[in-house]
Amino acid sequence: MTVPVALTIAGSDSGGGAGVQADLKTFEAHGVYGTSVLTLITAQNTRGVQAAYPLPPELVAAQLRAVLDDFPVAAVKTGALGNAGLVRAVADALRGRNLPLVVDPVMLAKSGDALLDGGALHALRDELLPLATLVTPNVPEWAALRAAGVPDTTPLLLKGGHAPGETVTDELRAHGHHLTLRAARQPTRHTHGTGCTLSAAITANLARGLALPDAVRAAHAYLQAAILAAPGLGAGYGPLGHRAAGLTLQSTPHPT
């Protein structure tokens, strides 16, 4: 039996809690082989981003060709893309391949540091979002996308973690599906990489062949488990427990 293959196109987090590192851990926890394309390199830990260097678009395009021409990629996700040139390079490589695509429109790190410049919003709107199976913004990101002219018909999982209250509500509105997912807000600072982890889990589930609503439900359950399993590292926003969450969910029934 061939193992499913997923691809993450995102930035590198030297602290290992978000970006490509979190995505690959999440893929592995789901039994999916992870491939990766780096878009930018950060000097980053749980306290914040000390430096960020976007890679040249031609190098990102070369990475994409190398992976897509050799591996049977079954689903793709994007994370931090940095600037308009990188957005276009990614869109050009994916256009016409008809792969499930989850776009996490990462604009800020958990610490508030910018990971997408202002000129990239229109490139996202015009080049990448039309290719997306699902877009996974938080409330501030969705507000920025709407202000940039992204239509309400965009296939959307709106994440409610930034909204106040003891319950976090995520809402799926995509391809005729309308699903509301709720979870108790967990009293912890160990939430670095939650958005990356959720979108990577959805991507892994799509690569495994799950339908979109089931992929989202299962990813939501995985994220809650990963927050609870956080190893308690760092002085700031700590990373999640990706592997422990995968082991926990393997022993429970799959969400339906």
PDB file of C-alpha atoms in Angstrom:
ATOM      1  CA  MET A   1       0.000   0.000   0.000  1.00  0.00           C
ATOM      2  CA  THR A   2       1.439   3.382  -1.035  1.00  0.00           C
ATOM      3  CA  VAL A   3       1.667   5.963   1.735  1.00  0.00           C
ATOM      4  CA  PRO A   4      -0.248   9.203   1.011  1.00  0.00           C
ATOM      5  CA  VAL A   5       1.946  12.194   0.185  1.00  0.00           C
ATOM      6  CA  ALA A   6       1.243  15.802   1.169  1.00  0.00           C
ATOM      7  CA  LEU A   7       3.163  18.983   0.379  1.00  0.00           C
ATOM      8  CA  THR A   8       3.616  22.040   2.559  1.00  0.00           C
ATOM      9  CA  ILE A   9       4.728  25.325   0.992  1.00  0.00           C
ATOM     10  CA  ALA A  10       5.602  27.584   3.889  1.00  0.00           C
ATOM     11  CA  GLY A  11       8.231  29.346   5.944  1.00  0.00           C
ATOM     12  CA  SER A  12      10.764  27.758   8.272  1.00  0.00           C
ATOM     13  CA  ASP A  13      10.400  28.280  12.035  1.00  0.00           C
ATOM     14  CA  SER A  14      13.755  27.739  13.736  1.00  0.00           C
ATOM     15  CA  GLY A  15      11.903  27.068  17.005  1.00  0.00           C
ATOM     16  CA  GLY A  16      10.040  24.187  15.374  1.00  0.00           C
ATOM     17  CA  GLY A  17       6.571  25.177  16.549  1.00  0.00           C
ATOM     18  CA  ALA A  18       5.047  26.591  13.368  1.00  0.00           C
ATOM     19  CA  GLY A  19       5.629  26.723   9.629  1.00  0.00           C
ATOM     20  CA  VAL A  20       7.156  23.841   7.711  1.00  0.00           C
ATOM     21  CA  GLN A  21       8.384  22.140  10.874  1.00  0.00           C
ATOM     22  CA  ALA A  22       4.905  21.999  12.433  1.00  0.00           C
ATOM     23  CA  ASP A  23       3.398  20.903   9.129  1.00  0.00           C
ATOM     24  CA  LEU A  24       5.789  17.977   8.717  1.00  0.00           C
ATOM     25  CA  LYS A  25       5.215  16.860  12.309  1.00  0.00           C
ATOM     26  CA  THR A  26       1.477  17.000  11.697  1.00  0.00           C
ATOM     27  CA  PHE A  27       1.732  15.029   8.446  1.00  0.00           C
ATOM     28  CA  GLU A  28       3.796  12.366  10.225  1.00  0.00           C
ATOM     29  CA  ALA A  29       1.284  12.146  13.072  1.00  0.00           C
ATOM     30  CA  HIS A  30      -1.413  11.391  10.473  1.00  0.00           C
ATOM     31  CA  GLY A  31       0.580   8.660   8.714  1.00  0.00           C
ATOM     32  CA  VAL A  32       1.207  10.888   5.690  1.00  0.00           C
ATOM     33  CA  TYR A  33       4.585  11.321   3.996  1.00  0.00           C
ATOM     34  CA  GLY A  34       5.494  14.996   4.084  1.00  0.00           C
ATOM     35  CA  THR A  35       7.303  16.933   1.378  1.00  0.00           C
ATOM     36  CA  SER A  36       8.170  20.611   1.705  1.00  0.00           C
ATOM     37  CA  VAL A  37       9.009  23.795  -0.157  1.00  0.00           C
ATOM     38  CA  LEU A  38      10.526  26.651   1.846  1.00  0.00           C
ATOM     39  CA  THR A  39       9.339  30.168   1.059  1.00  0.00           C
ATOM     40  CA  LEU A  40      11.135  32.142   3.746  1.00  0.00           C
ATOM     41  CA  ILE A  41      13.576  31.527   6.560  1.00  0.00           C
ATOM     42  CA  THR A  42      12.953  33.003   9.992  1.00  0.00           C
ATOM     43  CA  ALA A  43      15.007  33.401  13.128  1.00  0.00           C
ATOM     44  CA  GLN A  44      12.167  32.590  15.504  1.00  0.00           C
ATOM     45  CA  ASN A  45      11.389  31.182  18.918  1.00  0.00           C
ATOM     46  CA  THR A  46       8.421  31.205  21.285  1.00  0.00           C
ATOM     47  CA  ARG A  47       8.995  34.893  22.028  1.00  0.00           C
ATOM     48  CA  GLY A  48       8.741  36.099  18.440  1.00  0.00           C
ATOM     49  CA  VAL A  49      10.382  36.507  15.051  1.00  0.00           C
ATOM     50  CA  GLN A  50      13.800  38.105  15.251  1.00  0.00           C
ATOM     51  CA  ALA A  51      14.454  38.089  11.490  1.00  0.00           C
ATOM     52  CA  ALA A  52      12.784  36.874   8.285  1.00  0.00           C
ATOM     53  CA  TYR A  53      14.330  36.381   4.851  1.00  0.00           C
ATOM     54  CA  PRO A  54      12.079  35.589   1.866  1.00  0.00           C
ATOM     55  CA  LEU A  55      13.710  33.235  -0.620  1.00  0.00           C
ATOM     56  CA  PRO A  56      13.972  34.178  -4.315  1.00  0.00           C
ATOM     57  CA  PRO A  57      10.848  33.191  -6.295  1.00  0.00           C
ATOM     58  CA  GLU A  58      12.957  31.232  -8.774  1.00  0.00           C
ATOM     59  CA  LEU A  59      14.327  29.057  -5.960  1.00  0.00           C
ATOM     60  CA  VAL A  60      10.817  28.423  -4.646  1.00  0.00           C
ATOM     61  CA  ALA A  61       9.703  27.510  -8.180  1.00  0.00           C
ATOM     62  CA  ALA A  62      12.656  25.098  -8.496  1.00  0.00           C
ATOM     63  CA  GLN A  63      11.717  23.404  -5.224  1.00  0.00           C
ATOM     64  CA  LEU A  64       8.140  23.023  -6.434  1.00  0.00           C
ATOM     65  CA  ARG A  65       9.234  21.437  -9.707  1.00  0.00           C
ATOM     66  CA  ALA A  66      11.548  19.060  -7.858  1.00  0.00           C
ATOM     67  CA  VAL A  67       8.765  17.804  -5.593  1.00  0.00           C
ATOM     68  CA  LEU A  68       5.819  17.798  -7.993  1.00  0.00           C
ATOM     69  CA  ASP A  69       7.735  16.108 -10.810  1.00  0.00           C
ATOM     70  CA  ASP A  70       8.836  13.174  -8.641  1.00  0.00           C
ATOM     71  CA  PHE A  71       6.339  12.562  -5.810  1.00  0.00           C
ATOM     72  CA  PRO A  72       2.657  11.537  -6.081  1.00  0.00           C
ATOM     73  CA  VAL A  73       1.444  14.525  -4.091  1.00  0.00           C
ATOM     74  CA  ALA A  74      -2.206  14.045  -3.091  1.00  0.00           C
ATOM     75  CA  ALA A  75      -2.840  17.363  -1.311  1.00  0.00           C
ATOM     76  CA  VAL A  76      -1.061  20.698  -0.816  1.00  0.00           C
ATOM     77  CA  LYS A  77      -1.118  23.453   1.771  1.00  0.00           C
ATOM     78  CA  THR A  78       0.411  26.896   1.794  1.00  0.00           C
ATOM     79  CA  GLY A  79       1.478  28.907   4.821  1.00  0.00           C
ATOM     80  CA  ALA A  80       3.591  32.043   5.035  1.00  0.00           C
ATOM     81  CA  LEU A  81       4.391  33.240   1.506  1.00  0.00           C
ATOM     82  CA  GLY A  82       6.080  36.531   2.293  1.00  0.00           C
ATOM     83  CA  ASN A  83       5.481  38.653  -0.784  1.00  0.00           C
ATOM     84  CA  ALA A  84       3.677  38.904  -4.117  1.00  0.00           C
ATOM     85  CA  GLY A  85       6.516  37.326  -6.104  1.00  0.00           C
ATOM     86  CA  LEU A  86       6.404  34.195  -3.985  1.00  0.00           C
ATOM     87  CA  VAL A  87       2.606  34.024  -4.171  1.00  0.00           C
ATOM     88  CA  ARG A  88       2.786  34.146  -7.966  1.00  0.00           C
ATOM     89  CA  ALA A  89       5.552  31.527  -8.129  1.00  0.00           C
ATOM     90  CA  VAL A  90       3.442  29.136  -6.064  1.00  0.00           C
ATOM     91  CA  ALA A  91       0.259  29.809  -8.030  1.00  0.00           C
ATOM     92  CA  ASP A  92       2.048  29.315 -11.350  1.00  0.00           C
ATOM     93  CA  ALA A  93       3.406  25.943 -10.215  1.00  0.00           C
ATOM     94  CA  LEU A  94       0.043  24.666  -8.928  1.00  0.00           C
ATOM     95  CA  ARG A  95      -2.238  25.986 -11.663  1.00  0.00           C
ATOM     96  CA  GLY A  96      -3.687  23.185 -13.773  1.00  0.00           C
ATOM     97  CA  ARG A  97      -2.584  20.352 -11.486  1.00  0.00           C
ATOM     98  CA  ASN A  98      -6.045  19.887  -9.955  1.00  0.00           C
ATOM     99  CA  LEU A  99      -4.708  19.084  -6.481  1.00  0.00           C
ATOM    100  CA  PRO A 100      -6.654  19.733  -3.273  1.00  0.00           C
ATOM    101  CA  LEU A 101      -5.187  22.992  -1.955  1.00  0.00           C
ATOM    102  CA  VAL A 102      -5.550  24.390   1.563  1.00  0.00           C
ATOM    103  CA  VAL A 103      -4.469  28.035   1.808  1.00  0.00           C
ATOM    104  CA  ASP A 104      -3.594  29.287   5.270  1.00  0.00           C
ATOM    105  CA  PRO A 105      -3.198  33.038   4.583  1.00  0.00           C
ATOM    106  CA  VAL A 106      -0.542  33.606   7.233  1.00  0.00           C
ATOM    107  CA  MET A 107      -0.073  37.332   7.762  1.00  0.00           C
ATOM    108  CA  LEU A 108       1.252  37.527  11.319  1.00  0.00           C
ATOM    109  CA  ALA A 109       3.142  35.202  13.624  1.00  0.00           C
ATOM    110  CA  LYS A 110       1.553  34.484  17.020  1.00  0.00           C
ATOM    111  CA  SER A 111       3.809  37.205  18.442  1.00  0.00           C
ATOM    112  CA  GLY A 112       2.365  39.768  16.005  1.00  0.00           C
ATOM    113  CA  ASP A 113       5.377  39.870  13.673  1.00  0.00           C
ATOM    114  CA  ALA A 114       4.505  40.323   9.974  1.00  0.00           C
ATOM    115  CA  LEU A 115       5.016  37.335   7.645  1.00  0.00           C
ATOM    116  CA  LEU A 116       3.237  38.758   4.579  1.00  0.00           C
ATOM    117  CA  ASP A 117       3.845  42.202   3.101  1.00  0.00           C
ATOM    118  CA  GLY A 118       1.006  44.470   2.056  1.00  0.00           C
ATOM    119  CA  GLY A 119       1.627  44.022  -1.666  1.00  0.00           C
ATOM    120  CA  ALA A 120       0.909  40.306  -1.507  1.00  0.00           C
ATOM    121  CA  LEU A 121      -2.793  40.568  -0.660  1.00  0.00           C
ATOM    122  CA  HIS A 122      -3.871  41.302  -4.225  1.00  0.00           C
ATOM    123  CA  ALA A 123      -1.668  38.475  -5.520  1.00  0.00           C
ATOM    124  CA  LEU A 124      -3.355  36.148  -3.060  1.00  0.00           C
ATOM    125  CA  ARG A 125      -6.775  37.362  -4.200  1.00  0.00           C
ATOM    126  CA  ASP A 126      -6.082  37.104  -7.922  1.00  0.00           C
ATOM    127  CA  GLU A 127      -3.588  34.236  -8.252  1.00  0.00           C
ATOM    128  CA  LEU A 128      -3.784  31.742  -5.395  1.00  0.00           C
ATOM    129  CA  LEU A 129      -7.211  31.864  -3.760  1.00  0.00           C
ATOM    130  CA  PRO A 130      -9.031  30.953  -7.012  1.00  0.00           C
ATOM    131  CA  LEU A 131      -7.115  27.639  -6.909  1.00  0.00           C
ATOM    132  CA  ALA A 132      -7.998  26.866  -3.274  1.00  0.00           C
ATOM    133  CA  THR A 133     -10.153  24.008  -2.090  1.00  0.00           C
ATOM    134  CA  LEU A 134     -10.271  25.713   1.299  1.00  0.00           C
ATOM    135  CA  VAL A 135      -8.958  28.941   2.845  1.00  0.00           C
ATOM    136  CA  THR A 136      -8.368  28.961   6.626  1.00  0.00           C
ATOM    137  CA  PRO A 137      -8.099  32.555   7.911  1.00  0.00           C
ATOM    138  CA  ASN A 138      -8.585  33.755  11.446  1.00  0.00           C
ATOM    139  CA  VAL A 139     -10.934  36.690  12.010  1.00  0.00           C
ATOM    140  CA  PRO A 140      -8.323  39.480  11.439  1.00  0.00           C
ATOM    141  CA  GLU A 141      -6.963  37.733   8.341  1.00  0.00           C
ATOM    142  CA  TRP A 142     -10.442  37.347   6.867  1.00  0.00           C
ATOM    143  CA  ALA A 143     -11.130  41.034   7.521  1.00  0.00           C
ATOM    144  CA  ALA A 144      -7.935  41.952   5.645  1.00  0.00           C
ATOM    145  CA  LEU A 145      -8.814  39.649   2.751  1.00  0.00           C
ATOM    146  CA  ARG A 146     -12.336  41.046   2.514  1.00  0.00           C
ATOM    147  CA  ALA A 147     -10.951  44.585   2.527  1.00  0.00           C
ATOM    148  CA  ALA A 148      -8.720  43.532  -0.381  1.00  0.00           C
ATOM    149  CA  GLY A 149     -11.792  42.406  -2.353  1.00  0.00           C
ATOM    150  CA  VAL A 150     -11.803  38.662  -1.726  1.00  0.00           C
ATOM    151  CA  PRO A 151     -15.425  37.521  -2.358  1.00  0.00           C
ATOM    152  CA  ASP A 152     -17.749  35.967   0.226  1.00  0.00           C
ATOM    153  CA  THR A 153     -18.029  32.899  -2.019  1.00  0.00           C
ATOM    154  CA  THR A 154     -14.466  31.884  -1.157  1.00  0.00           C
ATOM    155  CA  PRO A 155     -14.452  28.330   0.309  1.00  0.00           C
ATOM    156  CA  LEU A 156     -13.787  29.147   3.921  1.00  0.00           C
ATOM    157  CA  LEU A 157     -12.970  27.734   7.327  1.00  0.00           C
ATOM    158  CA  LEU A 158     -13.176  30.831   9.519  1.00  0.00           C
ATOM    159  CA  LYS A 159     -11.217  30.265  12.738  1.00  0.00           C
ATOM    160  CA  GLY A 160     -12.631  31.909  15.837  1.00  0.00           C
ATOM    161  CA  GLY A 161      -9.678  31.824  18.186  1.00  0.00           C
ATOM    162  CA  HIS A 162      -9.304  35.619  18.172  1.00  0.00           C
ATOM    163  CA  ALA A 163     -12.917  36.183  19.218  1.00  0.00           C
ATOM    164  CA  PRO A 164     -13.604  36.657  22.960  1.00  0.00           C
ATOM    165  CA  GLY A 165     -15.355  34.102  25.129  1.00  0.00           C
ATOM    166  CA  GLU A 166     -14.823  30.732  26.780  1.00  0.00           C
ATOM    167  CA  THR A 167     -15.821  28.825  23.624  1.00  0.00           C
ATOM    168  CA  VAL A 168     -13.881  28.927  20.349  1.00  0.00           C
ATOM    169  CA  THR A 169     -16.087  28.533  17.280  1.00  0.00           C
ATOM    170  CA  ASP A 170     -14.813  27.640  13.810  1.00  0.00           C
ATOM    171  CA  GLU A 171     -17.179  27.766  10.848  1.00  0.00           C
ATOM    172  CA  LEU A 172     -16.818  25.833   7.586  1.00  0.00           C
ATOM    173  CA  ARG A 173     -18.581  27.364   4.567  1.00  0.00           C
ATOM    174  CA  ALA A 174     -17.300  25.630   1.453  1.00  0.00           C
ATOM    175  CA  HIS A 175     -18.614  23.698  -1.563  1.00  0.00           C
ATOM    176  CA  GLY A 176     -22.145  23.511  -0.202  1.00  0.00           C
ATOM    177  CA  HIS A 177     -21.038  22.397   3.258  1.00  0.00           C
ATOM    178  CA  HIS A 178     -21.873  24.409   6.361  1.00  0.00           C
ATOM    179  CA  LEU A 179     -20.361  23.082   9.568  1.00  0.00           C
ATOM    180  CA  THR A 180     -19.870  24.690  12.988  1.00  0.00           C
ATOM    181  CA  LEU A 181     -17.174  23.315  15.290  1.00  0.00           C
ATOM    182  CA  ARG A 182     -16.868  24.399  18.923  1.00  0.00           C
ATOM    183  CA  ALA A 183     -14.261  23.762  21.589  1.00  0.00           C
ATOM    184  CA  ALA A 184     -13.659  25.073  25.079  1.00  0.00           C
ATOM    185  CA  ARG A 185     -10.945  27.713  25.140  1.00  0.00           C
ATOM    186  CA  GLN A 186      -7.981  26.098  26.827  1.00  0.00           C
ATOM    187  CA  PRO A 187      -6.237  28.262  29.471  1.00  0.00           C
ATOM    188  CA  THR A 188      -2.704  27.970  28.119  1.00  0.00           C
ATOM    189  CA  ARG A 189      -0.038  30.066  26.443  1.00  0.00           C
ATOM    190  CA  HIS A 190       1.191  27.026  24.501  1.00  0.00           C
ATOM    191  CA  THR A 191      -0.617  27.809  21.245  1.00  0.00           C
ATOM    192  CA  HIS A 192       2.244  28.588  18.859  1.00  0.00           C
ATOM    193  CA  GLY A 193       1.513  27.162  15.415  1.00  0.00           C
ATOM    194  CA  THR A 194      -2.169  26.349  15.944  1.00  0.00           C
ATOM    195  CA  GLY A 195      -3.162  27.752  12.547  1.00  0.00           C
ATOM    196  CA  CYS A 196      -0.359  25.926  10.756  1.00  0.00           C
ATOM    197  CA  THR A 197      -1.190  22.704  12.548  1.00  0.00           C
ATOM    198  CA  LEU A 198      -4.916  22.878  11.779  1.00  0.00           C
ATOM    199  CA  SER A 199      -4.412  23.539   8.067  1.00  0.00           C
ATOM    200  CA  ALA A 200      -1.733  20.831   7.867  1.00  0.00           C
ATOM    201  CA  ALA A 201      -4.056  18.325   9.544  1.00  0.00           C
ATOM    202  CA  ILE A 202      -6.827  19.154   7.064  1.00  0.00           C
ATOM    203  CA  THR A 203      -4.334  18.688   4.217  1.00  0.00           C
ATOM    204  CA  ALA A 204      -3.146  15.361   5.613  1.00  0.00           C
ATOM    205  CA  ASN A 205      -6.732  14.150   5.875  1.00  0.00           C
ATOM    206  CA  LEU A 206      -7.488  15.212   2.304  1.00  0.00           C
ATOM    207  CA  ALA A 207      -4.369  13.342   1.164  1.00  0.00           C
ATOM    208  CA  ARG A 208      -5.731  10.268   2.960  1.00  0.00           C
ATOM    209  CA  GLY A 209      -8.918  10.551   0.920  1.00  0.00           C
ATOM    210  CA  LEU A 210     -11.339  12.022   3.453  1.00  0.00           C
ATOM    211  CA  ALA A 211     -14.143  14.245   2.204  1.00  0.00           C
ATOM    212  CA  LEU A 212     -13.736  17.907   3.132  1.00  0.00           C
ATOM    213  CA  PRO A 213     -16.186  18.022   6.090  1.00  0.00           C
ATOM    214  CA  ASP A 214     -14.669  14.860   7.587  1.00  0.00           C
ATOM    215  CA  ALA A 215     -11.157  16.196   7.012  1.00  0.00           C
ATOM    216  CA  VAL A 216     -12.041  19.388   8.877  1.00  0.00           C
ATOM    217  CA  ARG A 217     -13.769  17.578  11.763  1.00  0.00           C
ATOM    218  CA  ALA A 218     -10.827  15.223  12.245  1.00  0.00           C
ATOM    219  CA  ALA A 219      -8.313  18.094  12.051  1.00  0.00           C
ATOM    220  CA  HIS A 220     -10.270  20.081  14.632  1.00  0.00           C
ATOM    221  CA  ALA A 221     -10.145  17.128  17.048  1.00  0.00           C
ATOM    222  CA  TYR A 222      -6.417  16.674  16.398  1.00  0.00           C
ATOM    223  CA  LEU A 223      -5.702  20.334  17.137  1.00  0.00           C
ATOM    224  CA  GLN A 224      -7.481  20.193  20.502  1.00  0.00           C
ATOM    225  CA  ALA A 225      -5.452  17.104  21.415  1.00  0.00           C
ATOM    226  CA  ALA A 226      -2.212  18.778  20.293  1.00  0.00           C
ATOM    227  CA  ILE A 227      -2.868  21.805  22.511  1.00  0.00           C
ATOM    228  CA  LEU A 228      -3.540  19.543  25.500  1.00  0.00           C
ATOM    229  CA  ALA A 229      -0.352  17.578  24.740  1.00  0.00           C
ATOM    230  CA  ALA A 230       1.908  20.669  24.515  1.00  0.00           C
ATOM    231  CA  PRO A 231       5.346  19.881  26.004  1.00  0.00           C
ATOM    232  CA  GLY A 232       5.588  23.183  27.888  1.00  0.00           C
ATOM    233  CA  LEU A 233       8.659  24.529  26.090  1.00  0.00           C
ATOM    234  CA  GLY A 234       9.778  28.144  25.769  1.00  0.00           C
ATOM    235  CA  ALA A 235       9.169  31.360  27.669  1.00  0.00           C
ATOM    236  CA  GLY A 236       6.587  32.736  25.224  1.00  0.00           C
ATOM    237  CA  TYR A 237       3.906  31.071  23.099  1.00  0.00           C
ATOM    238  CA  GLY A 238       4.988  27.445  23.356  1.00  0.00           C
ATOM    239  CA  PRO A 239       4.697  24.725  20.671  1.00  0.00           C
ATOM    240  CA  LEU A 240       2.069  21.991  20.491  1.00  0.00           C
ATOM    241  CA  GLY A 241       2.371  18.261  21.088  1.00  0.00           C
ATOM    242  CA  HIS A 242       2.047  17.058  17.500  1.00  0.00           C
ATOM    243  CA  ARG A 243       3.193  13.460  17.913  1.00  0.00           C
ATOM    244  CA  ALA A 244       1.424  12.873  21.232  1.00  0.00           C
ATOM    245  CA  ALA A 245      -1.831  14.139  19.743  1.00  0.00           C
ATOM    246  CA  GLY A 246      -1.521  11.701  16.857  1.00  0.00           C
ATOM    247  CA  LEU A 247      -0.994   8.793  19.235  1.00  0.00           C
ATOM    248  CA  THR A 248      -4.002   9.881  21.306  1.00  0.00           C
ATOM    249  CA  LEU A 249      -6.335  10.063  18.315  1.00  0.00           C
ATOM    250  CA  GLN A 250      -5.168   6.707  16.946  1.00  0.00           C
ATOM    251  CA  SER A 251      -6.813   5.067  19.952  1.00  0.00           C
ATOM    252  CA  THR A 252     -10.154   6.905  19.549  1.00  0.00           C
ATOM    253  CA  PRO A 253     -12.873   6.546  16.891  1.00  0.00           C
ATOM    254  CA  HIS A 254     -12.506   8.757  13.826  1.00  0.00           C
ATOM    255  CA  PRO A 255     -14.846  11.789  13.924  1.00  0.00           C
ATOM    256  CA  THR A 256     -17.798  11.434  11.559  1.00  0.00           C
TER     257      THR A 256
END
